[in-house]
GROMACS .gro file of C-alpha atoms in nm:
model
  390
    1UNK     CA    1   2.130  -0.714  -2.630
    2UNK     CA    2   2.498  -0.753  -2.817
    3UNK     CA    3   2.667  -0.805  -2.487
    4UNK     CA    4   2.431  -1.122  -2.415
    5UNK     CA    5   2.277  -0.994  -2.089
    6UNK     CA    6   1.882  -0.938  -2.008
    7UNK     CA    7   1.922  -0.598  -1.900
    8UNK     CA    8   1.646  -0.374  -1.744
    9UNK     CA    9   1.686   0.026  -1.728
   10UNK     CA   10   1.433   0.158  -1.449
   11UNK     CA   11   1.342   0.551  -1.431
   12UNK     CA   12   1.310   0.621  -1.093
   13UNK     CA   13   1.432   0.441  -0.685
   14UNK     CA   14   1.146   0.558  -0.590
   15UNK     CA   15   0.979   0.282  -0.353
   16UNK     CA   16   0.781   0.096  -0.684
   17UNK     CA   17   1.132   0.103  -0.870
   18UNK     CA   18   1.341  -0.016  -0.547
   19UNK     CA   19   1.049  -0.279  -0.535
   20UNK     CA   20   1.069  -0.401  -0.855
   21UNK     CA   21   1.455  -0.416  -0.826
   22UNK     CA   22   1.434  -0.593  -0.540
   23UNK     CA   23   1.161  -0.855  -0.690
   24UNK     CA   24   1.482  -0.965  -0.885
   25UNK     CA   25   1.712  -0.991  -0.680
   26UNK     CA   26   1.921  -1.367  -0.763
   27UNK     CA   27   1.808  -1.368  -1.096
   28UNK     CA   28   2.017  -1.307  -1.409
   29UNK     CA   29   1.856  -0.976  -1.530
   30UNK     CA   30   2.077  -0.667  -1.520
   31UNK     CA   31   1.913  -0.405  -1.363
   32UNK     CA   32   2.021  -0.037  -1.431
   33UNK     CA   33   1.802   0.229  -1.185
   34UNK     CA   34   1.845   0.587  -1.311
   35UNK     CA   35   1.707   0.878  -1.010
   36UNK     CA   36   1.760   1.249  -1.087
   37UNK     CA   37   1.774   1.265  -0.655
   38UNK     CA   38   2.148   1.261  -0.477
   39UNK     CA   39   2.312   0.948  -0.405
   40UNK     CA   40   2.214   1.069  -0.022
   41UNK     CA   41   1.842   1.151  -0.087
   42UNK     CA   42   1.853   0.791  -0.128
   43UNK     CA   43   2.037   0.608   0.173
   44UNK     CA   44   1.908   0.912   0.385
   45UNK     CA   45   1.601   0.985   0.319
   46UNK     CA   46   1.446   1.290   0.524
   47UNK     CA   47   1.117   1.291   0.764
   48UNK     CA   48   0.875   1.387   0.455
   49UNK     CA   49   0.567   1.363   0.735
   50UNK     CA   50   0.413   1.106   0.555
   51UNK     CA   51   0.315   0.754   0.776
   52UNK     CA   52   0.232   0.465   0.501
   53UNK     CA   53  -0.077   0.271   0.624
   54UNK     CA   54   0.046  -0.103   0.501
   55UNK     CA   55  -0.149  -0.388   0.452
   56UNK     CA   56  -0.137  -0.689   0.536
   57UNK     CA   57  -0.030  -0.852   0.215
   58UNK     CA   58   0.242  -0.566   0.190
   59UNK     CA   59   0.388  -0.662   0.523
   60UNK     CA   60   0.466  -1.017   0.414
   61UNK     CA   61   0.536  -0.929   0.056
   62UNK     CA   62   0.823  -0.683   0.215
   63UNK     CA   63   0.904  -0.981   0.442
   64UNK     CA   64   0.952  -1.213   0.152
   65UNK     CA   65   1.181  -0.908  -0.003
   66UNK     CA   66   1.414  -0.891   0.298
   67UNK     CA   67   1.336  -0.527   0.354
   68UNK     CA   68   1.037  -0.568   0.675
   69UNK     CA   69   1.332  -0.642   0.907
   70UNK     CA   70   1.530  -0.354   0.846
   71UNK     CA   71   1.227  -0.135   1.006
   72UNK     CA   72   1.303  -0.057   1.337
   73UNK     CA   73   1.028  -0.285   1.581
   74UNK     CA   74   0.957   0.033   1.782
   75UNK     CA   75   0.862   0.275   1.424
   76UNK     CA   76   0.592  -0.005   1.357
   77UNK     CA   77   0.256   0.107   1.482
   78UNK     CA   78  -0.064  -0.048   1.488
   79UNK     CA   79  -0.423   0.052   1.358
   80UNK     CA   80  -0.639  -0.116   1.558
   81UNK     CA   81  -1.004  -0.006   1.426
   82UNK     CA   82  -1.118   0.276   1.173
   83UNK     CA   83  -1.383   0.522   1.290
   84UNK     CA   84  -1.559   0.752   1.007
   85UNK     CA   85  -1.684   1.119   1.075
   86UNK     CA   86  -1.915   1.344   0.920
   87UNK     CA   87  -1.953   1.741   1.014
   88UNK     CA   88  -2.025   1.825   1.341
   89UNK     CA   89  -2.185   1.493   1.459
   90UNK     CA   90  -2.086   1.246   1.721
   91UNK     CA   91  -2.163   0.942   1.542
   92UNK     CA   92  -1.876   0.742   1.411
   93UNK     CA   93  -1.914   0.421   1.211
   94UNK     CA   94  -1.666   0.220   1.346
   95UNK     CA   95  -1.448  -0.040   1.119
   96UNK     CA   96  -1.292  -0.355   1.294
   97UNK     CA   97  -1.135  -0.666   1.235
   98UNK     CA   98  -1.371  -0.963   1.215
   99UNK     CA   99  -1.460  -1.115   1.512
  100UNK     CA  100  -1.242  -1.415   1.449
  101UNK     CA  101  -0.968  -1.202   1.330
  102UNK     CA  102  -0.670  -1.090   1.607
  103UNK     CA  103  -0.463  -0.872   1.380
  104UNK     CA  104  -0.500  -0.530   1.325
  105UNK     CA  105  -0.662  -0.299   1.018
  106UNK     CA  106  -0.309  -0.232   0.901
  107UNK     CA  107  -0.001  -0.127   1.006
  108UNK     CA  108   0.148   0.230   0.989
  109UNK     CA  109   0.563   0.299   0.914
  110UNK     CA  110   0.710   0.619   0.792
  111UNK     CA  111   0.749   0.707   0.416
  112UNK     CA  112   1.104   0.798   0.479
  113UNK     CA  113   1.189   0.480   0.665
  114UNK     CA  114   1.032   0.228   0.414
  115UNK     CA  115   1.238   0.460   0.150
  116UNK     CA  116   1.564   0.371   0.367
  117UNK     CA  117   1.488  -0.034   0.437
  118UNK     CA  118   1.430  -0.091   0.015
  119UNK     CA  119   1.734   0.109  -0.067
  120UNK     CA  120   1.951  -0.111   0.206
  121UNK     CA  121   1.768  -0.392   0.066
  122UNK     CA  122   1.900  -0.343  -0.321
  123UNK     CA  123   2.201  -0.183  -0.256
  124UNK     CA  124   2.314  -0.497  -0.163
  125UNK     CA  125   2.225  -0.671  -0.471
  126UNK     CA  126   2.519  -0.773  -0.721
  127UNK     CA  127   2.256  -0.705  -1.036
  128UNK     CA  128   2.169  -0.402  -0.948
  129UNK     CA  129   2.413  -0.093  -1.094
  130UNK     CA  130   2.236   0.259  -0.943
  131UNK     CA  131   2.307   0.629  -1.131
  132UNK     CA  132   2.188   0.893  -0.975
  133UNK     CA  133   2.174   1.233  -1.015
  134UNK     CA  134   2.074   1.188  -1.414
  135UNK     CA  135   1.780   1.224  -1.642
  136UNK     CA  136   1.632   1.033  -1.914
  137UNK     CA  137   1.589   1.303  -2.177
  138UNK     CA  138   1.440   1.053  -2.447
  139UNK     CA  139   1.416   0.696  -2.500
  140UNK     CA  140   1.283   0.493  -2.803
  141UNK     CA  141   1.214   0.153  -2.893
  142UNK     CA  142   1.468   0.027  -3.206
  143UNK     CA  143   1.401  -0.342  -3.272
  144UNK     CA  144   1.422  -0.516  -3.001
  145UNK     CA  145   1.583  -0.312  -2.761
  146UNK     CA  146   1.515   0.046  -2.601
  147UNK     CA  147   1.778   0.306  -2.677
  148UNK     CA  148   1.794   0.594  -2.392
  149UNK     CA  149   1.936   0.962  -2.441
  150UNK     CA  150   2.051   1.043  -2.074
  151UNK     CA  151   2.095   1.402  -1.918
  152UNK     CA  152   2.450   1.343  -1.936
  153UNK     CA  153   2.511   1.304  -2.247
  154UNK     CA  154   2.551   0.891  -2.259
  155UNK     CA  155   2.334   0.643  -2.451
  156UNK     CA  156   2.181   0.331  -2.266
  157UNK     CA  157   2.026   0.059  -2.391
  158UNK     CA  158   1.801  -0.211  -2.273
  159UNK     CA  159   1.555  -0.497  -2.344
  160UNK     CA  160   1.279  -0.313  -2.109
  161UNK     CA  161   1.204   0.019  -1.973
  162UNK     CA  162   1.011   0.062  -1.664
  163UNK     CA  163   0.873   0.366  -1.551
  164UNK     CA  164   0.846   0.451  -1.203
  165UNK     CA  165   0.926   0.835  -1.208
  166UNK     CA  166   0.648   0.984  -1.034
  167UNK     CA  167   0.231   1.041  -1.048
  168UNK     CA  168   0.390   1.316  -1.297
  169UNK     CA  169   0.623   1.074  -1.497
  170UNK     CA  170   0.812   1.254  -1.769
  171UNK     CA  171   0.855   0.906  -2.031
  172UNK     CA  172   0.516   0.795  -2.071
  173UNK     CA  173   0.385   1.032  -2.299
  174UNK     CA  174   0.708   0.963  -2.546
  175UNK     CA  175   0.572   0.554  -2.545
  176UNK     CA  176   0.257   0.744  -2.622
  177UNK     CA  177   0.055   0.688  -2.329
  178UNK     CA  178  -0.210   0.957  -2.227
  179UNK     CA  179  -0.270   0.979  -1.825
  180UNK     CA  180  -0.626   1.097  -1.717
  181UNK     CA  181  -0.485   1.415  -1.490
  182UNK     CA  182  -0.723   1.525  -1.238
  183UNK     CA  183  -0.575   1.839  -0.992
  184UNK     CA  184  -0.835   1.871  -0.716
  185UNK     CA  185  -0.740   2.213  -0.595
  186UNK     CA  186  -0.640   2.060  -0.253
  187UNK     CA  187  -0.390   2.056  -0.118
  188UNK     CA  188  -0.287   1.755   0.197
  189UNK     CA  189  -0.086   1.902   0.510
  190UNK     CA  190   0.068   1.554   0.692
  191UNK     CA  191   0.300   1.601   1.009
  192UNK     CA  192   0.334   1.440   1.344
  193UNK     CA  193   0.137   1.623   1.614
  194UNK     CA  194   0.081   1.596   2.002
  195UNK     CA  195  -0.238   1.581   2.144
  196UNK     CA  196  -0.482   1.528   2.469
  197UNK     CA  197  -0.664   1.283   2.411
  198UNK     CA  198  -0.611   0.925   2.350
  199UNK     CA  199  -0.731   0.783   2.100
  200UNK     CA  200  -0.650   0.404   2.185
  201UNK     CA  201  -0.507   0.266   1.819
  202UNK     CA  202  -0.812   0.412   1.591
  203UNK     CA  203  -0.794   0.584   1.298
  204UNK     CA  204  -1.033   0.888   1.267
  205UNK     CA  205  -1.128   0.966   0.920
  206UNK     CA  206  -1.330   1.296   0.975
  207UNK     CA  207  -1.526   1.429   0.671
  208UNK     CA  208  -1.562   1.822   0.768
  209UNK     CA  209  -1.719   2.137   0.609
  210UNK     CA  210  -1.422   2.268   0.388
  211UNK     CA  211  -1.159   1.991   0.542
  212UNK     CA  212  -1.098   1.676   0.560
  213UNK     CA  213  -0.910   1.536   0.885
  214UNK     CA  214  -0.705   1.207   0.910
  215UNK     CA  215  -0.566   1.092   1.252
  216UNK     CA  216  -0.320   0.802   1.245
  217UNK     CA  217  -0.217   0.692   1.601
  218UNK     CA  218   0.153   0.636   1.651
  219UNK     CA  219   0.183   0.655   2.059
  220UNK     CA  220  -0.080   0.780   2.342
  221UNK     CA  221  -0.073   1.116   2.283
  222UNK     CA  222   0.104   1.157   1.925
  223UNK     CA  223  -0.048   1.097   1.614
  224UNK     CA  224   0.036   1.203   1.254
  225UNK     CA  225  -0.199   1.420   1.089
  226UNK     CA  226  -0.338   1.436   0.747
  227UNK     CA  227  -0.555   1.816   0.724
  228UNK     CA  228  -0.683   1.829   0.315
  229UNK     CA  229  -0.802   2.175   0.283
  230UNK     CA  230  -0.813   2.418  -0.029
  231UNK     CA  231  -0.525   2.553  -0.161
  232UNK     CA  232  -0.518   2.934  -0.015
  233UNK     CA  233  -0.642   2.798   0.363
  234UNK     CA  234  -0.336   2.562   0.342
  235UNK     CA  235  -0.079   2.788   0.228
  236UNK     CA  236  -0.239   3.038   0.494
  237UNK     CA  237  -0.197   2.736   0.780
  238UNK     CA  238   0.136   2.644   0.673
  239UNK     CA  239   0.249   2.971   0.660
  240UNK     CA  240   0.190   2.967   1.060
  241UNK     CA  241   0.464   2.879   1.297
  242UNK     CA  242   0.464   2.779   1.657
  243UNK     CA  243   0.149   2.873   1.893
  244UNK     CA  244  -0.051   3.057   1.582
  245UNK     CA  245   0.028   2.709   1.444
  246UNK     CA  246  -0.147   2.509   1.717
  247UNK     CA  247  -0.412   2.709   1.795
  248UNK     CA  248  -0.516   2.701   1.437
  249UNK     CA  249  -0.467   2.325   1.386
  250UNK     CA  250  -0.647   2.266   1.732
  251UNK     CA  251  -0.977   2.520   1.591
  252UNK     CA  252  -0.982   2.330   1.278
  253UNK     CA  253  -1.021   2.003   1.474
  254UNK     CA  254  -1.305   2.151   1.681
  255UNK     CA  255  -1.098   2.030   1.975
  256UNK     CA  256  -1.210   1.684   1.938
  257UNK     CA  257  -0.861   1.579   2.064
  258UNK     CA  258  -0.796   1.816   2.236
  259UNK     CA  259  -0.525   2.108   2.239
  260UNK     CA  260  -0.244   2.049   1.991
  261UNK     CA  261   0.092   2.081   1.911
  262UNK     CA  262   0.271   2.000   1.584
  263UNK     CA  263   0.616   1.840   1.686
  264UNK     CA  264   0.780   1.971   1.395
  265UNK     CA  265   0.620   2.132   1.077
  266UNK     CA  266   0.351   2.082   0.856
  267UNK     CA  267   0.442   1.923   0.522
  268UNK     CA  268   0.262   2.016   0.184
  269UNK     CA  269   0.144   1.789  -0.132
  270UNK     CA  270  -0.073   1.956  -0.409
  271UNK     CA  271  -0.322   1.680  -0.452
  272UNK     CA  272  -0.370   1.527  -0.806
  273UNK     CA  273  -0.512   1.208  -0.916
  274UNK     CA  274  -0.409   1.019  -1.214
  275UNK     CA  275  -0.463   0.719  -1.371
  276UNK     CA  276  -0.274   0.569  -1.711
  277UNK     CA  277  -0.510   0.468  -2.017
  278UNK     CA  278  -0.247   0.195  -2.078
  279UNK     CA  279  -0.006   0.052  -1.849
  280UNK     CA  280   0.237  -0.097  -2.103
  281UNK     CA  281   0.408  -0.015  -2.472
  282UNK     CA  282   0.621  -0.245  -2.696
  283UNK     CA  283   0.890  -0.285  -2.458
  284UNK     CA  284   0.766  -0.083  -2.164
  285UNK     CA  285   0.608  -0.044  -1.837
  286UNK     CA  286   0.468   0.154  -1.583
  287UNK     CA  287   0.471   0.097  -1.179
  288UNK     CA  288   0.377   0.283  -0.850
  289UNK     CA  289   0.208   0.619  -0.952
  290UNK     CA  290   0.320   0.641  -1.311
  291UNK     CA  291   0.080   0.366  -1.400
  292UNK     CA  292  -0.210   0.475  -1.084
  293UNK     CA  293  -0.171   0.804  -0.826
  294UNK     CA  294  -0.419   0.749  -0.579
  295UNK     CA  295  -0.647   0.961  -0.348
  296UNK     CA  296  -0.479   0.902   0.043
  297UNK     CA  297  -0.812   0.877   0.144
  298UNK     CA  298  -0.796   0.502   0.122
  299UNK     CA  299  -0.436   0.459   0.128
  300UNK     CA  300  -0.344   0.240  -0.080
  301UNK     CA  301  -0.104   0.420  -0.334
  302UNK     CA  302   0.206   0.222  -0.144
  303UNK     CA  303   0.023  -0.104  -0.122
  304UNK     CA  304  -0.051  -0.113  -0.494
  305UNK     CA  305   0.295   0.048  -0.615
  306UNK     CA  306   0.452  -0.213  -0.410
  307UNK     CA  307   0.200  -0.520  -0.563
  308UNK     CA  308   0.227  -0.431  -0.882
  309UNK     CA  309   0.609  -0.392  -0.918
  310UNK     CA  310   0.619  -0.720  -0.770
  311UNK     CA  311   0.362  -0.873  -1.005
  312UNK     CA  312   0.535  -0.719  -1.307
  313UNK     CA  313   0.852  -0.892  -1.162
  314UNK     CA  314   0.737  -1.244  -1.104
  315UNK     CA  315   0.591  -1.228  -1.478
  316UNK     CA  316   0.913  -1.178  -1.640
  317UNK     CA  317   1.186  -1.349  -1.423
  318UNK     CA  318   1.220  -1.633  -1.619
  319UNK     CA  319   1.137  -1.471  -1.971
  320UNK     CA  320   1.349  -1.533  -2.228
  321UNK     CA  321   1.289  -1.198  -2.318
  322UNK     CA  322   1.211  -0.943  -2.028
  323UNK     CA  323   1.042  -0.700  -2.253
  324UNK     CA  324   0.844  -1.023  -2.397
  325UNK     CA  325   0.504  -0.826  -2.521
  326UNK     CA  326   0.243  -1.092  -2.414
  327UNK     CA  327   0.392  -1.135  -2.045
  328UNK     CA  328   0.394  -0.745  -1.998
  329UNK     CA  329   0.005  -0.744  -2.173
  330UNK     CA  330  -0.083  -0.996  -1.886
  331UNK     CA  331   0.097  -0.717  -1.599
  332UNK     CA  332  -0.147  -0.465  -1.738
  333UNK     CA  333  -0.492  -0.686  -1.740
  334UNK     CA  334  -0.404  -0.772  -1.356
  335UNK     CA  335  -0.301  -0.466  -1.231
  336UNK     CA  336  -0.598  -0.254  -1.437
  337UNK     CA  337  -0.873  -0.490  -1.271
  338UNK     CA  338  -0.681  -0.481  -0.908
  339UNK     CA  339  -0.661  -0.080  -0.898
  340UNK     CA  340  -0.920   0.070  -1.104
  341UNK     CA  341  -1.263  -0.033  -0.908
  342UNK     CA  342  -1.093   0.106  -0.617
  343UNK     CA  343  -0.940   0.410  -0.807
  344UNK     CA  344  -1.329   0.471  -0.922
  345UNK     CA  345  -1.495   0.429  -0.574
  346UNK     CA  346  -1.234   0.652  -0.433
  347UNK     CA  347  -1.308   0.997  -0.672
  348UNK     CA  348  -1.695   0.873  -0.592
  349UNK     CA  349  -1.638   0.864  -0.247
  350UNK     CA  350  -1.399   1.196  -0.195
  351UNK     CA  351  -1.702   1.351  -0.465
  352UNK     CA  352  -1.941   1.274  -0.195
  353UNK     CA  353  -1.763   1.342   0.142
  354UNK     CA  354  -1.602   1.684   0.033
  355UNK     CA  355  -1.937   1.818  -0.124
  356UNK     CA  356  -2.009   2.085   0.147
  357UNK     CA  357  -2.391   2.132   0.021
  358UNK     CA  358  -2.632   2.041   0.262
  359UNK     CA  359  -2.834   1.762   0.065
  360UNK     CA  360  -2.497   1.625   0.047
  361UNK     CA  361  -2.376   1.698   0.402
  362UNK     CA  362  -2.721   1.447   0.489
  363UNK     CA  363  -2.664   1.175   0.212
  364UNK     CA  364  -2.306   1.136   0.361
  365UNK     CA  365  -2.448   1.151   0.717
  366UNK     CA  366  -2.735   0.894   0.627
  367UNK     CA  367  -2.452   0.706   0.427
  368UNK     CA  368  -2.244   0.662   0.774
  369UNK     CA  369  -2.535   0.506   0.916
  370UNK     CA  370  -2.608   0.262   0.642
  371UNK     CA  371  -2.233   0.171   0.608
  372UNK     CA  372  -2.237   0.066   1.008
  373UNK     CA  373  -2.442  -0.248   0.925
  374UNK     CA  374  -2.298  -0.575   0.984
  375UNK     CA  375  -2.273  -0.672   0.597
  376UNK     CA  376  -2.152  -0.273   0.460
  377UNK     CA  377  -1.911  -0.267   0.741
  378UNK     CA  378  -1.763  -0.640   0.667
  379UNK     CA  379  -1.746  -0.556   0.300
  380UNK     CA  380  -1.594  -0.199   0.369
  381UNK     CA  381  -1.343  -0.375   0.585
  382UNK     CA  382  -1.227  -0.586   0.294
  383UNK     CA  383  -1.204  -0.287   0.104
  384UNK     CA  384  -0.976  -0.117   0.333
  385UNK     CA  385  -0.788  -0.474   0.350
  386UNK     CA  386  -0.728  -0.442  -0.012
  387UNK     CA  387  -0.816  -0.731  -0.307
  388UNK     CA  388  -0.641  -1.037  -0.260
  389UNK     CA  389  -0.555  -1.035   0.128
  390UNK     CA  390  -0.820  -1.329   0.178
   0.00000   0.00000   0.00000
């Protein structure tokens, strides 16, 4: 750069670009973050009806960011054991921590309030300079800098250009990276919902004919809800308001919980997986879900936004160069063999658990009963633990 700085323009404050902000906070890099979103979309964030099922490993790396205390104590809930469904039948295999091991599967927090505690977190910071409400309508790499074309008119140049705009992100395909896109013709309904039963800290995962049913515990009696049905049945449920609402919702969950009652509303997200063919360009990047969108099934799109804006960090805080081409090639050969196994076993297992056929409706069934074996359900646990939390 001509004005001596290491400067670092990232699209998107989404939670991978706050992330990656944050990673570098005290150093000497510049970092510009560019959001289309309101300055109050930001430090405001609305109920969006999503809960974030958090790792272990994401707990302390957001401890060891500063953000993990500004989460309220009593918006932190606990997931205590896993229990898998299939169809109609009563057997669950059940998924729990080792016998050694006192903590929790995970730990569940709103989307919205993670949103708020890493914008607190690097609004603070003194090398952080936020725009919002603008664009980037075209960037390209001249020498060795990037020069951006924004929405409003002004040019902006930097040594390195991350891109954490979205599962959808606008930039890659101008660094000439091609995404695999895969729509599923689902679509996920999340909200927070009462109901009879208690279901003492587990998480249900219930594989249904034509639905797939989440249950994440928050308190005895409420529970956020994660319904993945086709397209037309949820626009027809969401369409519903009130009783009609929870009478539906309650029939789609065979009453297995009992009767009921959404606290608010259903929230809708069109479900699309996608998965970069690179992760970096000369003098570029990709985080969160511009680099992998993930099924929810597993839950671990936050986890590996979140670890891989922080590896991507760590590699070039003390670069010379932040856009240094060997240091970002070693970001993409860490984060492609920490996400794509899992990114792989997740389309084979959603392939297999929403196949409503009934040869498939028994291999999933006989695959429940396998997978409750000591060794499938220690090596399932790890898998739900994520790589690298041992």
């Amino acid at each position: 750069m001509t004005d001596g700085k290491r400067r670092i323009a990232v699209i998107g404050a989404g939670p991978a670009g706050l992330s990656f902000a944050r990673a570098l906070a005290g150093t000497d890099t510049e970092i510009i973050l560019l959001e289309r979103q309101p300055l109050s979309a930001l430090s405001s964030p609305a109920f969006d009806g999503r809960e974030i099922a958090l790792t272990h490993r994401s707990v302390r790396s957001l401890c060891d960011l500063g953000v993990w205390p500004r989460i309220p104590p009593n918006e932190v809930h606990a997931m205590r054991q896993a229990k898998v469904l299939n169809g109609r039948s009563r057997f669950a295999m059940t998924i729990a921590p080792g016998a050694t091991d006192q903590r929790p599967l995970g730990i569940l927090v709103s989307n919205h309030l993670l949103r708020r505690a890493l914008f607190e977190a690097v609004h603070q910071q003194s090398n952080v300079t936020l725009r919002t409400g603008v664009a980037v309508d075209q960037a390209q790499v001249e020498r060795d800098r990037v020069r951006l074309k924004l929405s409003d008119g002004s040019i902006l140049e930097s040594d390195l250009l991350i891109a954490a705009d979205s599962r959808f992100s606008q930039i890659r395909g101008q660094f000439g990276i091609s995404t695999d896109i895969e729509p599923l013709g689902r679509t996920m309904l999340v909200g927070r919902v009462r109901h009879e039963a208690d279901v003492e800290g587990a998480v249900t995962e219930w594989f249904d004919r034509g639905r797939t049913v989440a249950l994440l515990p928050l308190d005895r009696g409420l529970s956020s809800i994660v319904l993945t049905l086709k397209s037309a049945d949820a626009d027809a449920l969401s369409a519903l308001t009130g009783p009609q609402l929870d009478r539906q919702l309650t029939q789609y969950c065979r009453g297995r919980w009992g009767v009921m009652s959404v606290e608010d509303r259903l929230h809708a997200y069109p479900l699309t997986l996608t998965y970069a063919h690179r992760f970096v360009a000369d003098r570029f990047a990709l985080v969160g879900d511009a680099a992998v969108g993930m099924h929810p099934v597993t839950a671990h799109g936050f986890n590996f936004g979140l670890a891989g804006a922080i590896r991507l960090a760590k590699l070039i805080a003390d670069a010379p160069d932040v856009g240094d081409n060997q240091r970002l090639a070693h970001y993409a050969t860490a984060h492609r063999a920490e996400t794509r196994p899992l990114y792989q076993a997740t389309r084979a297992l959603v392939g297999l658990f929403t196949d409503d056929r009934p040869v498939a409706m028994a291999a999933r069934h006989a695959a429940l009963r396998i997978g409750a074996s000591r060794p499938t359900r220690s090596a399932l646990r790890a898998l739900l633990m994520q790589p690298g939390e041992h």
